[in-house]
mmCIF file of C-alpha atoms in Angstrom:
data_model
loop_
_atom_site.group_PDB
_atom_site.id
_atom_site.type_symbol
_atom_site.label_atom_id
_atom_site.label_comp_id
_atom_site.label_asym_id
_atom_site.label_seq_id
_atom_site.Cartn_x
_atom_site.Cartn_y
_atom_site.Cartn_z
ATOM 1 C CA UNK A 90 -59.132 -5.480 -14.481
ATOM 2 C CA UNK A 91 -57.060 -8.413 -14.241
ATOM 3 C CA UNK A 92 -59.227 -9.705 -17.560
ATOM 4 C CA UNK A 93 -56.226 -10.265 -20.177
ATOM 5 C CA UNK A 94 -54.000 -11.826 -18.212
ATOM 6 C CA UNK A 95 -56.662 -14.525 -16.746
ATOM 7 C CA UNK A 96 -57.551 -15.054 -20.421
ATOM 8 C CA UNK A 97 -53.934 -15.954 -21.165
ATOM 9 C CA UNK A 98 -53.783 -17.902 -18.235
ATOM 10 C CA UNK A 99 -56.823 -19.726 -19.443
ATOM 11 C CA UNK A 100 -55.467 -20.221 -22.905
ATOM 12 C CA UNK A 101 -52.360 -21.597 -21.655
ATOM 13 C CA UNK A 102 -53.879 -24.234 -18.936
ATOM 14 C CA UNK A 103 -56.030 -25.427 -22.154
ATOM 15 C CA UNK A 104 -53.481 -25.533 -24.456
ATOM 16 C CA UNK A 105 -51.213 -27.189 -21.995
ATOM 17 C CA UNK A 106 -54.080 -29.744 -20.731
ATOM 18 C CA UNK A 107 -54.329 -30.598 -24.789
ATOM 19 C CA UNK A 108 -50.443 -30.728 -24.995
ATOM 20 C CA UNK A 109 -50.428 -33.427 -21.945
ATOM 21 C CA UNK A 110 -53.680 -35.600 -23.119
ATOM 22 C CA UNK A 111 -51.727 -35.434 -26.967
ATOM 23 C CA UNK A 112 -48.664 -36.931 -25.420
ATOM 24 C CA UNK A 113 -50.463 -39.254 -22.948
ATOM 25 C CA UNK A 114 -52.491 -40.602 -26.055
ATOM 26 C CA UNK A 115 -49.320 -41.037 -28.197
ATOM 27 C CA UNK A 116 -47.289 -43.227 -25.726
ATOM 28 C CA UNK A 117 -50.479 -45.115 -24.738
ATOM 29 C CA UNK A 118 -51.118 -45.880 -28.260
ATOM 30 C CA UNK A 119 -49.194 -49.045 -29.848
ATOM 31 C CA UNK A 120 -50.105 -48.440 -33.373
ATOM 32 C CA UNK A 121 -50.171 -44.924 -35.216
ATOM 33 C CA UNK A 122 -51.549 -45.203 -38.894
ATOM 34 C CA UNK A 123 -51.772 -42.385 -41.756
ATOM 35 C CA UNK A 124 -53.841 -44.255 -43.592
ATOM 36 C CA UNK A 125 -57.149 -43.107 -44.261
ATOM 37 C CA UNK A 126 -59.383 -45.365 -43.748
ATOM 38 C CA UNK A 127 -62.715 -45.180 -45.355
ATOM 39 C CA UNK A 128 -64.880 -47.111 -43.054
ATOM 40 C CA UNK A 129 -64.070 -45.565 -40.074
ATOM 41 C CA UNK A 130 -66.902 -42.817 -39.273
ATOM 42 C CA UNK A 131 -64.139 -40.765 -37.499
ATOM 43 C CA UNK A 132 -62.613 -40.072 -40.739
ATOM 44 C CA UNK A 133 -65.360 -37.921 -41.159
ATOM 45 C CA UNK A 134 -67.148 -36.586 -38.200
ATOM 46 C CA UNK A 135 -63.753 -35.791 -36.801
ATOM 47 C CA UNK A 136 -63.283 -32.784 -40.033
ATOM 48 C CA UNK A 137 -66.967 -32.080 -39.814
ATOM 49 C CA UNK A 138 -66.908 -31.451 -36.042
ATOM 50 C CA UNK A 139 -63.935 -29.306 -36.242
ATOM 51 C CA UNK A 140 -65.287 -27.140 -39.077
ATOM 52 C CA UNK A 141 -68.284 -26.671 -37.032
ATOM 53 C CA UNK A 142 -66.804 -25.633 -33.908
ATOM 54 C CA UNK A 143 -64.217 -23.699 -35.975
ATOM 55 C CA UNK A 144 -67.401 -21.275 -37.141
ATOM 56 C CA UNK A 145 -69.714 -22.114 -34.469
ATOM 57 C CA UNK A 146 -66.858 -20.673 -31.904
ATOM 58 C CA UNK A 147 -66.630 -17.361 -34.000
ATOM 59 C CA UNK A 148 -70.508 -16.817 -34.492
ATOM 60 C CA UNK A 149 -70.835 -17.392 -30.733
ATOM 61 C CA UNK A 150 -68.162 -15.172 -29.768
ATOM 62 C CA UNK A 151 -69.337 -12.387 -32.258
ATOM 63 C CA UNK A 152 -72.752 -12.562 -31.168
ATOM 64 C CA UNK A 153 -71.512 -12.270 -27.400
ATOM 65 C CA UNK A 154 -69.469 -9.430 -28.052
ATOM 66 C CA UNK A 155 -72.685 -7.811 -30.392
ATOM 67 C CA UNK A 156 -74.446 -7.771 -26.815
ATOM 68 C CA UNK A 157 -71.797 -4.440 -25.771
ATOM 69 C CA UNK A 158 -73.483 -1.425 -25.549
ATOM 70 C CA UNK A 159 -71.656 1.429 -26.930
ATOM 71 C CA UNK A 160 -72.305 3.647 -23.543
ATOM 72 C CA UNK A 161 -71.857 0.633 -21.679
ATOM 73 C CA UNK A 162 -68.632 0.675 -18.543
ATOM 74 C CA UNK A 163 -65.278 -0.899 -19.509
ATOM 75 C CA UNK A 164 -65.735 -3.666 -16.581
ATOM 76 C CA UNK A 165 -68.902 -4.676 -17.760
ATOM 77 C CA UNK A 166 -67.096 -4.453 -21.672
ATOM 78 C CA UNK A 167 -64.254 -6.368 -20.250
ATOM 79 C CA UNK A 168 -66.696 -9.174 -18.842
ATOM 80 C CA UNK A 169 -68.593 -9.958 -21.703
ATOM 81 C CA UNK A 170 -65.226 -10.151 -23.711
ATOM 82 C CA UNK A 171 -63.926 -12.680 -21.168
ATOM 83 C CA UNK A 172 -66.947 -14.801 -21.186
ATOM 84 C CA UNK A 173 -67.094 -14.675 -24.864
ATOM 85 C CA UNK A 174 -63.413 -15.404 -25.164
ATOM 86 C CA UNK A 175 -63.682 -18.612 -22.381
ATOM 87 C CA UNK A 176 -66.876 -20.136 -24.926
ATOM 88 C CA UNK A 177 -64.921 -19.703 -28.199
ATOM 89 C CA UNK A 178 -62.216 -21.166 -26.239
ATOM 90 C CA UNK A 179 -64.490 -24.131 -24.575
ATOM 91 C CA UNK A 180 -65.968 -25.110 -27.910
ATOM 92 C CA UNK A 181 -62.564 -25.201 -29.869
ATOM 93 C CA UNK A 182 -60.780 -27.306 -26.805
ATOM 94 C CA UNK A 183 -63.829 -30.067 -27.304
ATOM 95 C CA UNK A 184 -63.220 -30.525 -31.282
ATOM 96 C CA UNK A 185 -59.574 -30.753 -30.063
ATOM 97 C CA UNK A 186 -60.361 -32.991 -27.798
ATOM 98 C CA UNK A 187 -62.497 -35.493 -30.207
ATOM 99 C CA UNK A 188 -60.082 -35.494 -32.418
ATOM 100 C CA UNK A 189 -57.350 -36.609 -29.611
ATOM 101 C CA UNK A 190 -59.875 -39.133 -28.634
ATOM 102 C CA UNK A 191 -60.338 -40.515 -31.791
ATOM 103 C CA UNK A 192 -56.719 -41.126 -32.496
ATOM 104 C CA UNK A 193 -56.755 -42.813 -28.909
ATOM 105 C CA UNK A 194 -59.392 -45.324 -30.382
ATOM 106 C CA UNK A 195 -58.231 -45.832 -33.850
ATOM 107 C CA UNK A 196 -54.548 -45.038 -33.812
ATOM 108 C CA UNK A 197 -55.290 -43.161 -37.071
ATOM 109 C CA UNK A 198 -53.614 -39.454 -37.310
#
């Protein structure tokens, strides 16, 4: 029953692991540009990937959570909620992580 609090603990390792890599790729980085630059392809697959994940993490979650049965125990409730929370989580960390990545290579924020 311990389900909340491992999800927090979850969202805080991730958001702390993105924190880290974020200030790992700033000091590593000897330029940092605001510039957009057109011929870069990360100027747009970085947006586009985002957006997807952004609605891909909330259709996956919903459609998780759409698989609780009404009569169905609270553990079992409580489960697919986690796992459903730890995707939507998982997808969203990997657009944040692109997009870390991709200021790594280009320098461009």
């Amino acid at each position: 029953m311990h389900t909340i609090k491992t999800l927090g603990i979850i969202h805080g390792v991730l958001c702390a692991g993105l924190l880290l890599a974020m200030a790992l790729f700033f000091f590593i980085t000897e330029r940092f540009s605001t510039q957009v630059e057109r011929t870069d392809p990360f100027t747009y697959v970085v947006p586009v990937l985002a957006l997807a994940a952004y609605f891909g993490s909330i259709y996956g979650f919903q459609r998780t959570i759409g698989q609780i049965e009404k009569d169905d125990v609270l553990e079992r409730k409580l489960l697919l909620y986690q796992t459903a929370s730890i995707i939507q989580y998982a997808v969203l960390e990997a657009a944040a992580f692109l997009a870390l990545v991709a200021y790594f290579l280009t320098g461009n924020a």
